[in-house]
Amino acid sequence: MDVHQILLRIKTDFDRTIATAQFNGNTYTNGNEAKQAVIRSQKIINLIHELVKNDFVNCGVPPHMIFPPIEKSNPEIKIKGFLKSKNQDVTIIPKASNVVLSGTDSIENEKILSVNIRSQLSSLAKNIDTLYERTFAEALNLHLSYPRQCLGEVYLIPTHEYDDKAMLQNQIAYKSVSKIERYIEMFQAINNRRDTDKDGYKYERVCLLIADFRQTSPKLYESIEELKNDGLVAQDSTATMENLTFNNFANDLISVYKDRFGQNSIS
């Protein structure tokens, strides 16, 4: 499935869960509780995991280098950083010997290409500062220990948040437009790290998936012009989506990786 099909699948599953207050054979008190259950299950986010994995394969990464394997949710590789150890959502491990280093602080961890993946379809405005601080800190945690490590981040956000209060009545409703321009600027500020001697808080590549789930088929925004045309950011906005979309996400990460570790490091 491509990114548009994934977004449609996410909307279909999310909306059905809220409207029926049911998930995985269980019935909940209301749509909000059912929504929490589907989020805890990782079913929604795992769709994006598979999208990223397949994008790497399409860019020439051998499937056996990808963890968890295609269509699997484990094993996740744990990397010990400066402050803490954390399981990584999707990793590329060029050498099988690196797998056994999971959870250690071996310098060989710098050769693990890691991508973490998140989504926030409701309560975005309320939680964005905390979520952003966490995203910021996780890159720093690894780059302080492994300055040459290549890190990617994929974040799915809606143009209009799902309304949690409506979910209590098993209804699908949306809040007013999110602060899209602010979110773009925030994620650009931690994007495109190229100098391994500084900017440890940045990612080598960030992908911000901005989608309008009010549409029958969610609309994915891939340029600031599209956002301006639909009135989602100001006409005089200086924000840019350059190098922040899903286009070339995997390819950009692989390119940086090969620059650091050799052209034959992933093949």
Coordinates of N, CA and C in Angstrom, one line a residue, residues 181 221-237:
E181 N 1.1 25.7 10.8 CA 2.3 26.5 10.5 C 3.3 26.3 11.6
Y221 N -1.1 16.6 2.5 CA -0.5 17.8 2.1 C 1.0 17.7 1.9
E222 N 1.5 18.0 0.7 CA 2.9 17.8 0.4 C 3.6 19.1 0.0
S223 N 3.0 20.2 0.2 CA 3.6 21.5 -0.1 C 2.9 22.6 0.7
I224 N 3.7 23.7 1.0 CA 3.1 24.8 1.7 C 2.0 25.5 0.8
E225 N 2.2 25.4 -0.5 CA 1.2 26.0 -1.4 C -0.1 25.3 -1.3
E226 N -0.2 24.0 -1.2 CA -1.4 23.3 -1.0 C -2.1 23.7 0.3
L227 N -1.3 23.9 1.3 CA -1.9 24.3 2.6 C -2.4 25.8 2.5
K228 N -1.7 26.6 1.8 CA -2.2 28.0 1.6 C -3.5 28.0 0.8
N229 N -3.5 27.2 -0.2 CA -4.7 27.2 -1.1 C -6.0 26.7 -0.4
D230 N -5.8 25.9 0.6 CA -7.0 25.4 1.4 C -7.2 26.2 2.7
G231 N -6.5 27.3 2.8 CA -6.7 28.2 4.0 C -6.2 27.6 5.3
L232 N -5.2 26.7 5.3 CA -4.7 26.0 6.5 C -3.5 26.7 7.1
V233 N -2.8 27.5 6.3 CA -1.8 28.4 6.8 C -2.0 29.8 6.1
A234 N -1.4 30.8 6.7 CA -1.6 32.2 6.2 C -0.9 32.3 4.8
Q235 N -1.5 33.1 4.0 CA -0.9 33.4 2.6 C 0.5 33.9 2.7
D236 N 0.8 34.7 3.7 CA 2.2 35.2 3.8 C 3.1 34.4 4.6
S237 N 2.7 33.1 4.9 CA 3.6 32.2 5.6 C 4.9 32.0 5.0

